[in-house]
CSV table of C-alpha atoms in Angstrom, one decimal:
chain,number,residue,atom,x,y,z
J,1,MET,CA,5.0,29.2,-39.0
J,2,GLY,CA,3.8,32.4,-41.1
J,3,PHE,CA,3.4,36.0,-39.9
J,4,LEU,CA,1.2,39.0,-41.8
J,5,ILE,CA,2.1,42.4,-40.9
J,6,VAL,CA,-0.5,45.2,-41.6
J,7,GLU,CA,0.8,48.8,-41.0
J,8,LEU,CA,-1.3,51.0,-41.3
J,9,GLN,CA,0.6,54.2,-41.4
J,10,ARG,CA,-0.4,58.1,-41.9
J,11,ARG,CA,0.5,57.8,-45.4
J,12,ASN,CA,0.9,54.4,-46.7
J,13,TYR,CA,-0.6,50.6,-46.0
J,14,VAL,CA,2.3,48.4,-45.9
J,15,ILE,CA,1.8,44.6,-45.5
J,16,THR,CA,4.5,42.3,-45.4
J,17,ARG,CA,4.6,38.5,-45.2
J,18,PHE,CA,7.1,36.4,-43.1
J,19,ARG,CA,7.9,33.0,-42.9
J,20,ALA,CA,9.7,32.1,-39.2
J,21,GLY,CA,11.5,28.9,-39.3
J,22,GLY,CA,14.2,27.8,-36.6
J,23,ARG,CA,16.3,30.9,-35.9
J,24,THR,CA,15.3,32.3,-39.4
J,25,VAL,CA,12.9,35.1,-40.8
J,26,VAL,CA,12.6,35.3,-43.8
J,27,CYS,CA,10.2,38.1,-46.1
J,28,GLU,CA,8.4,36.6,-48.7
J,29,GLU,CA,6.5,39.7,-50.2
J,30,SER,CA,5.6,43.2,-49.4
J,31,LEU,CA,3.2,46.0,-50.6
J,32,ARG,CA,2.4,49.4,-50.5
J,33,LEU,CA,-0.6,50.7,-50.9
J,34,PRO,CA,-1.4,54.7,-50.9
J,35,VAL,CA,-3.9,55.8,-48.0
J,36,GLY,CA,-6.9,56.0,-49.3
J,37,GLU,CA,-7.0,52.7,-51.3
J,38,THR,CA,-9.1,50.7,-49.0
J,39,ALA,CA,-10.5,48.8,-51.7
J,40,GLY,CA,-7.3,47.2,-52.8
J,41,LEU,CA,-6.0,47.1,-49.1
J,42,ILE,CA,-8.8,44.9,-48.6
J,43,SER,CA,-8.8,42.7,-52.1
J,44,PHE,CA,-5.1,41.9,-51.0
J,45,LEU,CA,-6.0,40.8,-47.6
J,46,GLN,CA,-8.9,38.6,-48.8
J,47,GLY,CA,-6.4,36.9,-51.0
J,48,ALA,CA,-3.8,36.5,-48.6
J,49,VAL,CA,-5.8,35.0,-45.8
J,50,LEU,CA,-7.4,32.3,-48.1
J,51,ALA,CA,-3.8,31.8,-49.3
J,52,ARG,CA,-2.6,30.9,-46.0
J,53,GLU,CA,-5.1,30.7,-43.1
J,54,ASP,CA,-2.8,29.4,-40.8
J,55,ASP,CA,-1.0,33.2,-40.6
J,56,SER,CA,-0.7,35.2,-37.6
J,57,VAL,CA,-1.8,38.4,-38.6
J,58,ILE,CA,-0.3,41.5,-36.8
J,59,LEU,CA,-2.0,44.7,-36.9
J,60,ALA,CA,0.6,47.7,-36.5
J,61,VAL,CA,-1.3,50.7,-36.1
J,62,ASP,CA,-0.2,54.3,-36.3
J,63,PRO,CA,2.3,55.8,-33.1
J,64,ALA,CA,-0.1,59.1,-33.4
J,65,LEU,CA,-3.2,56.9,-31.7
J,66,LEU,CA,-0.8,56.1,-28.6
J,67,SER,CA,0.6,58.3,-25.6
J,68,CYS,CA,3.2,57.1,-23.1
J,69,ARG,CA,4.0,57.8,-19.7
J,70,ALA,CA,6.5,55.8,-17.3
J,71,THR,CA,5.5,54.4,-14.2
J,72,MET,CA,7.2,53.0,-11.1
J,73,LEU,CA,4.8,50.2,-9.9
J,74,PRO,CA,5.7,47.4,-7.8
J,75,PHE,CA,4.8,45.0,-10.7
J,76,THR,CA,6.8,43.0,-13.3
J,77,ASP,CA,3.5,40.9,-14.4
J,78,ARG,CA,1.6,42.9,-17.3
J,79,ARG,CA,-1.8,41.3,-16.7
J,80,LYS,CA,-1.8,43.0,-13.2
J,81,LEU,CA,0.2,46.2,-15.1
J,82,ARG,CA,-3.0,46.2,-17.6
J,83,GLU,CA,-5.9,46.1,-14.6
J,84,LEU,CA,-3.7,49.1,-12.2
J,85,PHE,CA,-2.3,51.4,-15.0
J,86,PRO,CA,-6.5,52.7,-15.3
J,87,LEU,CA,-6.6,53.3,-11.8
J,88,GLU,CA,-2.8,55.0,-11.4
J,89,LEU,CA,-3.3,57.3,-14.5
J,90,LYS,CA,-6.9,58.4,-13.6
J,91,GLY,CA,-7.1,62.1,-14.0
J,92,GLU,CA,-3.7,62.3,-16.0
J,93,THR,CA,-5.2,61.1,-19.4
J,94,ALA,CA,-6.6,63.0,-22.2
J,95,CYS,CA,-9.9,61.3,-21.9
J,96,ASP,CA,-11.1,59.1,-19.3
J,97,THR,CA,-9.3,55.9,-18.6
J,98,ASP,CA,-13.0,53.7,-19.6
J,99,GLU,CA,-12.4,54.5,-22.6
J,100,LEU,CA,-8.7,53.5,-22.9
J,101,ILE,CA,-7.2,50.3,-23.3
J,102,PHE,CA,-3.6,49.9,-21.7
J,103,ASP,CA,-0.6,47.8,-21.8
J,104,SER,CA,3.0,48.2,-21.1
J,105,ILE,CA,7.3,47.8,-21.5
J,106,VAL,CA,8.5,46.4,-18.5
J,107,ARG,CA,12.4,47.6,-18.0
J,108,GLY,CA,15.5,46.1,-16.6
J,109,ASP,CA,15.2,48.4,-13.5
J,110,GLY,CA,11.9,47.7,-12.4
J,111,THR,CA,10.3,50.4,-14.0
J,112,GLN,CA,7.9,50.5,-17.2
J,113,LEU,CA,6.4,52.1,-19.8
J,114,ALA,CA,2.5,52.5,-19.8
J,115,VAL,CA,1.3,53.1,-23.2
J,116,TRP,CA,-2.4,53.4,-24.2
J,117,GLY,CA,-4.9,53.9,-26.6
J,118,ARG,CA,-8.4,54.8,-27.2
J,119,LYS,CA,-10.6,51.9,-27.7
J,120,ARG,CA,-13.3,53.5,-30.3
J,121,GLU,CA,-9.5,54.4,-32.8
J,122,LEU,CA,-8.2,51.2,-32.3
J,123,SER,CA,-11.4,49.0,-32.8
J,124,GLY,CA,-12.0,50.6,-36.2
J,125,ARG,CA,-8.6,49.6,-37.7
J,126,MET,CA,-9.2,46.8,-36.3
J,127,GLU,CA,-12.8,46.4,-38.2
J,128,LEU,CA,-10.9,47.4,-41.3
J,129,LEU,CA,-8.9,44.2,-41.5
J,130,GLN,CA,-12.0,42.0,-40.1
J,131,ALA,CA,-13.8,43.2,-43.6
J,132,ALA,CA,-11.3,41.3,-45.4
J,133,GLY,CA,-11.2,38.2,-43.4
J,134,ALA,CA,-8.1,39.2,-41.5
J,135,ASP,CA,-8.9,39.4,-37.9
J,136,PRO,CA,-5.7,39.9,-36.2
J,137,ARG,CA,-4.4,38.3,-33.1
J,138,VAL,CA,-2.2,41.3,-32.1
J,139,VAL,CA,-2.6,45.1,-32.3
J,140,THR,CA,0.3,47.0,-31.8
J,141,ALA,CA,2.9,49.6,-32.9
J,142,SER,CA,5.8,49.3,-34.7
J,143,LEU,CA,8.1,51.5,-32.5
J,144,LEU,CA,7.1,49.9,-29.6
J,145,SER,CA,9.7,46.4,-31.1
J,146,TRP,CA,12.3,48.8,-32.6
J,147,ARG,CA,14.9,48.1,-29.7
J,148,TYR,CA,15.2,44.7,-32.0
J,149,LEU,CA,17.0,47.1,-34.1
J,150,LEU,CA,19.8,48.8,-32.3
J,151,PRO,CA,23.1,47.5,-33.2
J,152,PRO,CA,25.5,47.0,-30.2
J,153,HIS,CA,25.9,50.3,-28.5
J,154,VAL,CA,28.1,51.8,-25.1
J,155,PRO,CA,26.0,51.5,-22.5
J,156,GLY,CA,24.9,55.1,-21.3
J,157,GLY,CA,24.6,56.4,-24.5
J,158,ILE,CA,21.1,57.7,-25.9
J,159,LEU,CA,20.1,56.3,-29.2
J,160,LEU,CA,17.2,57.7,-31.0
J,161,VAL,CA,15.2,55.4,-34.2
J,162,ALA,CA,13.0,57.0,-36.7
J,163,ASP,CA,11.2,56.9,-39.7
J,164,SER,CA,8.4,58.8,-41.1
J,165,SER,CA,5.7,58.2,-38.4
J,166,GLY,CA,7.6,58.8,-35.4
J,167,ALA,CA,10.3,58.2,-33.2
J,168,ALA,CA,11.3,56.3,-30.3
J,169,ALA,CA,14.4,57.2,-28.0
J,170,TYR,CA,16.2,54.4,-26.4
J,171,GLY,CA,18.8,54.0,-23.4
J,172,ASP,CA,21.0,51.1,-22.6
J,173,GLY,CA,18.6,49.6,-24.7
J,174,GLU,CA,15.2,50.0,-23.1
J,175,LEU,CA,13.2,52.5,-24.7
J,176,LEU,CA,13.0,55.5,-22.9
J,177,PHE,CA,10.0,57.4,-24.3
J,178,PHE,CA,8.5,57.6,-27.9
J,179,ARG,CA,6.9,60.6,-29.8
J,180,ALA,CA,5.2,60.4,-33.4
J,181,PHE,CA,5.3,62.6,-36.1
J,182,TRP,CA,2.4,65.4,-37.6
J,183,GLY,CA,4.3,67.7,-39.4
J,184,GLU,CA,4.8,67.3,-42.9
J,185,GLU,CA,9.1,67.7,-42.8
J,186,PRO,CA,10.6,64.7,-41.0
J,187,ALA,CA,13.7,66.5,-40.5
J,188,THR,CA,12.2,69.3,-38.0
J,189,GLU,CA,10.2,67.1,-35.8
J,190,ILE,CA,13.5,64.5,-35.3
J,191,HIS,CA,15.0,68.0,-34.4
J,192,ARG,CA,12.4,69.0,-32.2
J,193,THR,CA,12.9,65.7,-30.8
J,194,VAL,CA,16.3,65.8,-30.0
J,195,THR,CA,15.7,69.5,-28.3
J,196,ALA,CA,13.0,68.3,-26.3
J,197,LEU,CA,15.2,65.2,-24.6
J,198,GLU,CA,18.0,67.8,-24.1
J,199,LEU,CA,15.7,70.4,-22.1
J,200,ALA,CA,13.1,68.3,-20.7
J,201,GLU,CA,15.2,65.0,-19.7
J,202,GLY,CA,18.7,66.6,-19.6
J,203,LEU,CA,19.3,63.7,-22.2
J,204,THR,CA,22.2,64.2,-25.0
J,205,VAL,CA,21.4,62.1,-28.0
J,206,GLU,CA,24.7,60.5,-29.7
J,207,ARG,CA,23.0,58.8,-32.4
J,208,VAL,CA,20.1,58.9,-34.8
J,209,TYR,CA,19.1,55.9,-36.6
J,210,LEU,CA,17.4,56.4,-40.1
J,211,MET,CA,14.9,53.4,-41.4
J,212,GLY,CA,11.9,52.8,-43.3
J,213,ASP,CA,10.9,56.0,-45.7
J,214,LEU,CA,13.3,58.8,-44.2
J,215,ALA,CA,16.6,56.2,-44.8
J,216,GLY,CA,17.5,57.6,-48.0
J,217,MET,CA,16.7,61.4,-46.8
J,218,VAL,CA,19.1,63.9,-47.2
J,219,ILE,CA,20.9,64.3,-44.1
J,220,PRO,CA,20.5,68.3,-42.9
J,221,ALA,CA,23.8,69.8,-42.6
J,222,GLY,CA,25.6,70.0,-39.3
J,223,VAL,CA,23.9,66.7,-38.1
J,224,GLU,CA,26.1,64.1,-40.4
J,225,ASP,CA,28.1,63.2,-37.5
J,226,VAL,CA,24.9,62.4,-36.0
J,227,TRP,CA,22.0,60.9,-38.1
J,228,MET,CA,22.6,58.3,-40.5
J,229,PRO,CA,21.1,55.0,-41.9
J,230,LEU,CA,20.2,52.7,-39.4
J,231,PRO,CA,22.9,49.5,-39.0
J,232,LEU,CA,21.5,46.5,-40.6
J,233,SER,CA,22.1,43.3,-38.4
J,234,VAL,CA,23.1,39.8,-40.3
J,235,GLU,CA,19.7,38.9,-39.6
J,236,LEU,CA,17.9,41.4,-41.0
J,237,ALA,CA,19.7,41.7,-44.6
J,238,SER,CA,19.4,38.1,-44.6
J,239,ALA,CA,15.5,38.4,-44.3
J,240,PHE,CA,15.3,40.1,-46.9
J,241,GLY,CA,17.8,38.8,-49.6
J,242,GLY,CA,20.8,40.7,-48.7
J,243,ASP,CA,18.8,43.8,-50.1
J,244,HIS,CA,19.6,46.5,-47.8
J,245,SER,CA,17.1,48.9,-49.2
J,246,LEU,CA,14.4,46.5,-48.5
J,247,ALA,CA,15.7,46.0,-45.5
J,248,LEU,CA,15.8,49.1,-44.2
J,249,ALA,CA,11.9,49.8,-45.5
J,250,GLY,CA,10.9,46.5,-43.5
J,251,ALA,CA,12.5,47.1,-40.8
J,252,GLY,CA,10.0,47.9,-38.2
J,253,ALA,CA,8.0,44.5,-39.6
J,254,TRP,CA,10.7,42.6,-39.0
J,255,ALA,CA,10.9,44.0,-35.4
J,256,ILE,CA,7.4,42.6,-34.8
J,257,VAL,CA,8.0,39.3,-35.9
J,258,ARG,CA,11.5,39.2,-33.8
J,259,SER,CA,9.2,40.6,-30.4
J,260,ALA,CA,6.4,38.1,-31.1
J,261,ARG,CA,9.0,35.1,-31.7
J,262,LYS,CA,9.8,36.8,-28.1
J,263,GLY,CA,6.8,36.9,-26.2
J,264,ASP,CA,7.7,40.5,-25.2
J,265,LEU,CA,5.2,42.3,-28.1
J,266,VAL,CA,3.0,44.9,-26.6
J,267,ASN,CA,-0.5,44.0,-27.7
J,268,PHE,CA,-3.8,45.9,-26.9
J,269,ARG,CA,-5.7,43.0,-28.1
J,270,HIS,CA,-7.4,42.0,-24.3
J,271,GLY,CA,-10.0,43.3,-22.3
J,272,ASP,CA,-12.8,45.0,-24.5
J,273,LEU,CA,-11.4,44.9,-27.8
J,274,ALA,CA,-10.7,40.8,-27.6
J,275,SER,CA,-14.1,40.6,-28.0
J,276,ILE,CA,-14.5,42.2,-31.2
J,277,SER,CA,-14.6,39.6,-33.6
J,278,GLU,CA,-15.7,38.9,-37.0
J,279,PRO,CA,-18.9,37.2,-36.8
J,280,ALA,CA,-18.9,35.1,-39.5
J,281,LYS,CA,-15.5,33.8,-38.4
J,282,ALA,CA,-17.2,33.3,-35.1
J,283,ARG,CA,-19.7,31.3,-36.5
J,284,LYS,CA,-17.4,29.1,-38.1
J,285,LYS,CA,-15.4,28.4,-35.2
J,286,LEU,CA,-18.5,27.5,-33.2
J,287,ILE,CA,-19.5,25.0,-35.9
J,288,LEU,CA,-16.3,23.6,-36.1
J,289,SER,CA,-16.6,23.2,-32.0
J,290,ALA,CA,-19.7,21.8,-32.6
J,291,ILE,CA,-18.5,19.1,-34.9
J,292,LEU,CA,-15.6,18.2,-33.1
J,293,ALA,CA,-17.8,18.1,-29.5
J,294,THR,CA,-20.2,15.6,-31.4
J,295,ALA,CA,-16.8,13.5,-33.1
J,296,THR,CA,-15.7,12.8,-29.4
J,297,PHE,CA,-19.3,12.3,-28.1
J,298,LEU,CA,-19.6,9.2,-30.4
J,299,ILE,CA,-16.4,8.1,-30.0
J,300,PHE,CA,-17.0,8.0,-26.0
J,301,SER,CA,-20.1,6.2,-27.1
J,302,ALA,CA,-18.9,3.8,-29.6
J,303,ASP,CA,-15.6,2.9,-27.0
J,304,LEU,CA,-18.1,2.8,-23.8
J,305,GLY,CA,-20.4,0.2,-25.9
J,306,MET,CA,-17.4,-2.0,-26.8
J,307,ARG,CA,-16.2,-2.2,-23.3
J,308,TYR,CA,-19.5,-3.0,-22.4
J,309,GLY,CA,-19.9,-5.6,-24.4
J,310,PHE,CA,-16.9,-7.3,-23.6
J,311,VAL,CA,-17.5,-7.0,-19.9
J,312,LYS,CA,-21.3,-8.6,-20.6
J,313,ASN,CA,-19.4,-11.4,-22.3
J,314,ASP,CA,-16.7,-12.3,-19.6
J,315,LEU,CA,-19.2,-12.8,-17.2
J,316,ASP,CA,-21.7,-15.0,-18.9
J,317,PHE,CA,-18.9,-17.1,-19.8
J,318,LEU,CA,-17.8,-16.8,-15.8
J,319,ASN,CA,-21.2,-17.6,-15.1
J,320,LYS,CA,-21.7,-20.5,-17.4
J,321,SER,CA,-18.0,-21.8,-15.9
J,322,ILE,CA,-19.1,-21.8,-12.7
J,323,GLY,CA,-22.5,-23.8,-13.5
J,324,THR,CA,-20.8,-26.5,-15.3
J,325,LEU,CA,-18.1,-26.9,-12.0
J,326,TYR,CA,-21.6,-27.0,-9.4
J,327,ARG,CA,-23.0,-30.0,-11.7
J,328,GLU,CA,-19.6,-31.7,-11.6
J,329,ILE,CA,-19.6,-31.2,-7.6
J,330,PHE,CA,-23.3,-31.7,-6.9
J,331,PRO,CA,-24.2,-34.1,-9.9
J,332,ASN,CA,-27.5,-35.3,-8.0
J,333,ARG,CA,-28.8,-31.6,-6.8
J,334,LYS,CA,-31.2,-29.7,-8.8
J,335,LYS,CA,-30.0,-26.4,-10.2
J,336,ALA,CA,-29.7,-23.7,-6.9
J,337,VAL,CA,-30.4,-20.2,-7.0
J,338,ASP,CA,-26.9,-18.9,-5.8
J,339,GLU,CA,-24.4,-21.6,-6.9
J,340,VAL,CA,-21.2,-19.5,-5.9
J,341,GLY,CA,-23.0,-19.5,-2.3
J,342,GLU,CA,-23.4,-23.2,-2.0
J,343,VAL,CA,-19.8,-23.9,-3.4
J,344,LYS,CA,-18.5,-21.8,-0.7
J,345,SER,CA,-20.7,-23.2,2.2
J,346,GLU,CA,-19.7,-26.6,1.3
J,347,VAL,CA,-15.8,-25.8,1.5
J,348,ARG,CA,-16.3,-24.3,4.8
J,349,ARG,CA,-18.4,-26.8,6.1
J,350,LEU,CA,-16.3,-29.2,4.9
J,351,SER,CA,-13.0,-27.8,6.0
J,352,GLY,CA,-14.1,-27.4,9.8
J,353,VAL,CA,-13.1,-23.9,11.3
J,354,GLY,CA,-10.0,-23.7,9.6
J,355,SER,CA,-6.9,-25.2,8.5
J,356,GLY,CA,-5.6,-27.7,11.2
J,357,ILE,CA,-8.3,-26.7,13.8
J,358,SER,CA,-10.6,-28.9,15.4
J,359,ALA,CA,-14.0,-27.6,16.3
J,360,LEU,CA,-14.6,-30.0,18.8
J,361,GLY,CA,-11.0,-30.1,20.2
J,362,ILE,CA,-11.5,-26.6,21.2
J,363,LEU,CA,-14.9,-26.6,22.6
J,364,LYS,CA,-13.8,-29.4,25.0
J,365,LYS,CA,-10.9,-27.1,26.2
J,366,LEU,CA,-13.2,-24.1,26.8
J,367,ALA,CA,-15.1,-26.3,28.7
J,368,GLU,CA,-12.4,-27.6,30.8
J,369,LEU,CA,-11.9,-23.3,31.4
J,370,LYS,CA,-15.4,-22.9,32.5
J,371,GLY,CA,-14.8,-23.9,36.3
J,372,ASN,CA,-17.6,-23.4,38.7
J,373,ASP,CA,-18.0,-20.1,39.2
J,374,ILE,CA,-18.7,-19.8,35.2
J,375,ALA,CA,-22.9,-20.7,34.9
J,376,GLY,CA,-22.2,-21.6,31.2
J,377,PHE,CA,-21.4,-20.4,27.5
J,378,TYR,CA,-24.7,-19.6,25.9
J,379,GLU,CA,-23.2,-18.4,22.5
J,380,THR,CA,-19.8,-19.7,21.1
J,381,GLU,CA,-18.5,-18.9,17.9
J,382,ILE,CA,-15.4,-20.3,16.1
J,383,ASP,CA,-14.1,-18.3,13.0
J,384,GLY,CA,-10.6,-19.2,12.1
J,385,ASN,CA,-8.1,-18.6,14.7
J,386,GLN,CA,-10.6,-16.1,15.9
J,387,VAL,CA,-12.7,-17.4,19.6
J,388,ARG,CA,-15.8,-15.2,20.6
J,389,LEU,CA,-17.5,-16.7,23.9
J,390,LYS,CA,-20.8,-15.1,25.6
J,391,GLY,CA,-21.8,-16.5,28.7
J,392,ASP,CA,-23.2,-16.0,32.7
J,393,ALA,CA,-20.8,-15.8,35.7
J,394,THR,CA,-21.5,-15.7,39.4
J,395,THR,CA,-19.6,-12.5,39.9
J,396,ILE,CA,-17.8,-10.3,38.2
J,397,GLN,CA,-14.3,-11.6,40.1
J,398,ALA,CA,-15.4,-14.9,38.4
J,399,VAL,CA,-15.2,-13.2,35.1
J,400,THR,CA,-11.4,-11.8,35.5
J,401,ASP,CA,-10.3,-15.6,36.7
J,402,LEU,CA,-11.8,-17.0,33.5
J,403,LYS,CA,-9.4,-14.0,31.3
J,404,ASN,CA,-6.7,-15.1,33.2
J,405,ARG,CA,-7.2,-19.0,32.5
J,406,ALA,CA,-8.1,-18.6,29.2
J,407,GLY,CA,-4.5,-16.9,28.3
J,408,ALA,CA,-3.2,-20.7,28.3
J,409,LEU,CA,-5.1,-21.7,25.1
J,410,LEU,CA,-5.7,-18.0,23.8
J,411,SER,CA,-3.9,-14.9,23.0
J,412,GLY,CA,-5.0,-11.0,23.4
J,413,VAL,CA,-7.8,-12.2,25.6
J,414,GLU,CA,-10.2,-9.2,25.9
J,415,VAL,CA,-13.4,-9.3,27.9
J,416,GLY,CA,-16.3,-7.1,26.7
J,417,GLU,CA,-18.9,-5.5,28.3
J,418,ILE,CA,-19.9,-6.9,31.5
J,419,ARG,CA,-23.5,-6.6,32.9
J,420,SER,CA,-24.9,-7.1,36.4
J,421,LYS,CA,-28.7,-8.9,37.0
J,422,PRO,CA,-31.1,-8.7,39.5
J,423,ASP,CA,-30.1,-12.0,40.4
J,424,GLY,CA,-26.8,-10.9,41.6
J,425,SER,CA,-25.1,-12.9,38.3
J,426,SER,CA,-23.3,-11.3,35.5
J,427,SER,CA,-23.4,-11.5,31.8
J,428,PHE,CA,-20.1,-11.1,29.8
J,429,SER,CA,-18.5,-11.2,26.5
J,430,LEU,CA,-14.8,-13.0,25.9
J,431,ARG,CA,-12.9,-13.1,22.6
J,432,GLY,CA,-9.0,-14.1,21.9
J,433,THR,CA,-7.2,-15.8,19.4
J,434,LEU,CA,-6.1,-19.1,19.4
J,435,LYS,CA,-2.6,-20.3,20.3
J,436,GLU,CA,-0.7,-22.8,18.3
J,437,VAL,CA,-1.0,-25.2,21.8
J,438,GLY,CA,-4.4,-25.2,21.3
J,439,ARG,CA,-4.9,-26.2,17.9
C-alpha cells in the first residue's frame, strides 16, 4: 500500500512517498519545493499520480490554518463529537461555526481536544492538489500525529516537539495543545511557547525535541540540557535507510503514515469538504460504475436465461415421460386432457379408501351403529382412515347416544354443529378416526 504525503508548509512544499507492507514503512522518494513553485508542485503531482494511481493521497496543511481547545464531552465517538462541536463552541470561535469544519483527538482520560479550521481555507488547499489530479482522501496537519515520534518517557513529564511550522505539547503521551509559529525566529517562538505553558497552564517543559528544519539549528545558550534533536526510533530511522538527517526532515510525514495505519488520523475531509472533488475524476468514477452495473445486469440476465432453459428442458422431459406411462397403462384410451390427474384418480379408485381398508365393511358397521333414533346418514365421506358423517336424528339426545356408540369403531369422535328442524328433529355432523379393529 502506498501513501503520498503532500505537506503545504508556510515556506516549503514537501512531497514524500511511502510504501507500507506488514509492519514496515519505507520512504521511496521525497521532494522539497519553495513556496511559489506551484507549477512545479502540480507537475510533480501529476507524474506521481499517473505512476501510482493506487496511492492514498494525504494533504497536510500548515498548523496556522487550525485552532484547538480542550473539551469535556461525555462521548468518545468522533463522528458524534464532530456534530456536537459546532453547538458546544458556538460564540467561542473567531468566526461563525457554520464556516468551520471540526474533528477531535480523544484522550485517555475521557477529555477531547477539539480541532477546527475554516472550510474556505482548507478547500483552497485541496483544490490546489485536485488541479494536479491528486484528490486527497485525508486533510490533516502533521503535528496532530507527532505523538508517534515521542521516545519512551517517564509519566508526568511535559514534552514539546517543534519544527519550523509550530510546536505540540504532550503530557503522558497525550496531545495537550499545539501552537503555530508566525515569527521568523523559531527559537523565539519556542521560548514563547514554553513560557505560555508555564504561566497559563502551570506546566514545566522537561524536554524540547527539534525536528524538520530545526533539527540542525544551533541550540541557544542556557537551554542545552533541555533542547535537543528528536531521538529517532528504530522504525523511523529504518524507514529512511538509516539516514538520520533524512529521517529528522521527514519525521512529520512518517508520523502521518503511522497514524493513518492506526486509524486515528485527524481528518477534515468530511461534511461539506467531502463533497469537494475533481469533476473529471467524479465523471470517471460514474462511468466506471455504469460499466460495472451494465456488466452485472448482462451476467445476471444470461444466468437467468440459462436457468430458465434448464428448467424448461426438465419440464418437457417430465411431460413426455408422463405421456409415455399413461399410454402404457391405458393403451385403449384416447389422449387425456390431464394425464397426471387421470392416473392419480385411477390409483385412488383401484386402491379403495386406503391401504387395507374395506369401504363396504365400514359402511356396514356405520349402519349397525345408527340405531332407531337416527333417521339416516345423508352424506358419508371416507378419506383414508378419516370418517365424516352428516345425518338426521329424532332428538339431540339421540346424537349424543350415537357419539357414544361410535367410540367402538372410531377414535377422537367429534360432533359438529347440531341444528334443530321445524318438525322437532335435528341435523348433525360427526367425524372420527378409524380404529384398527374397524378395518
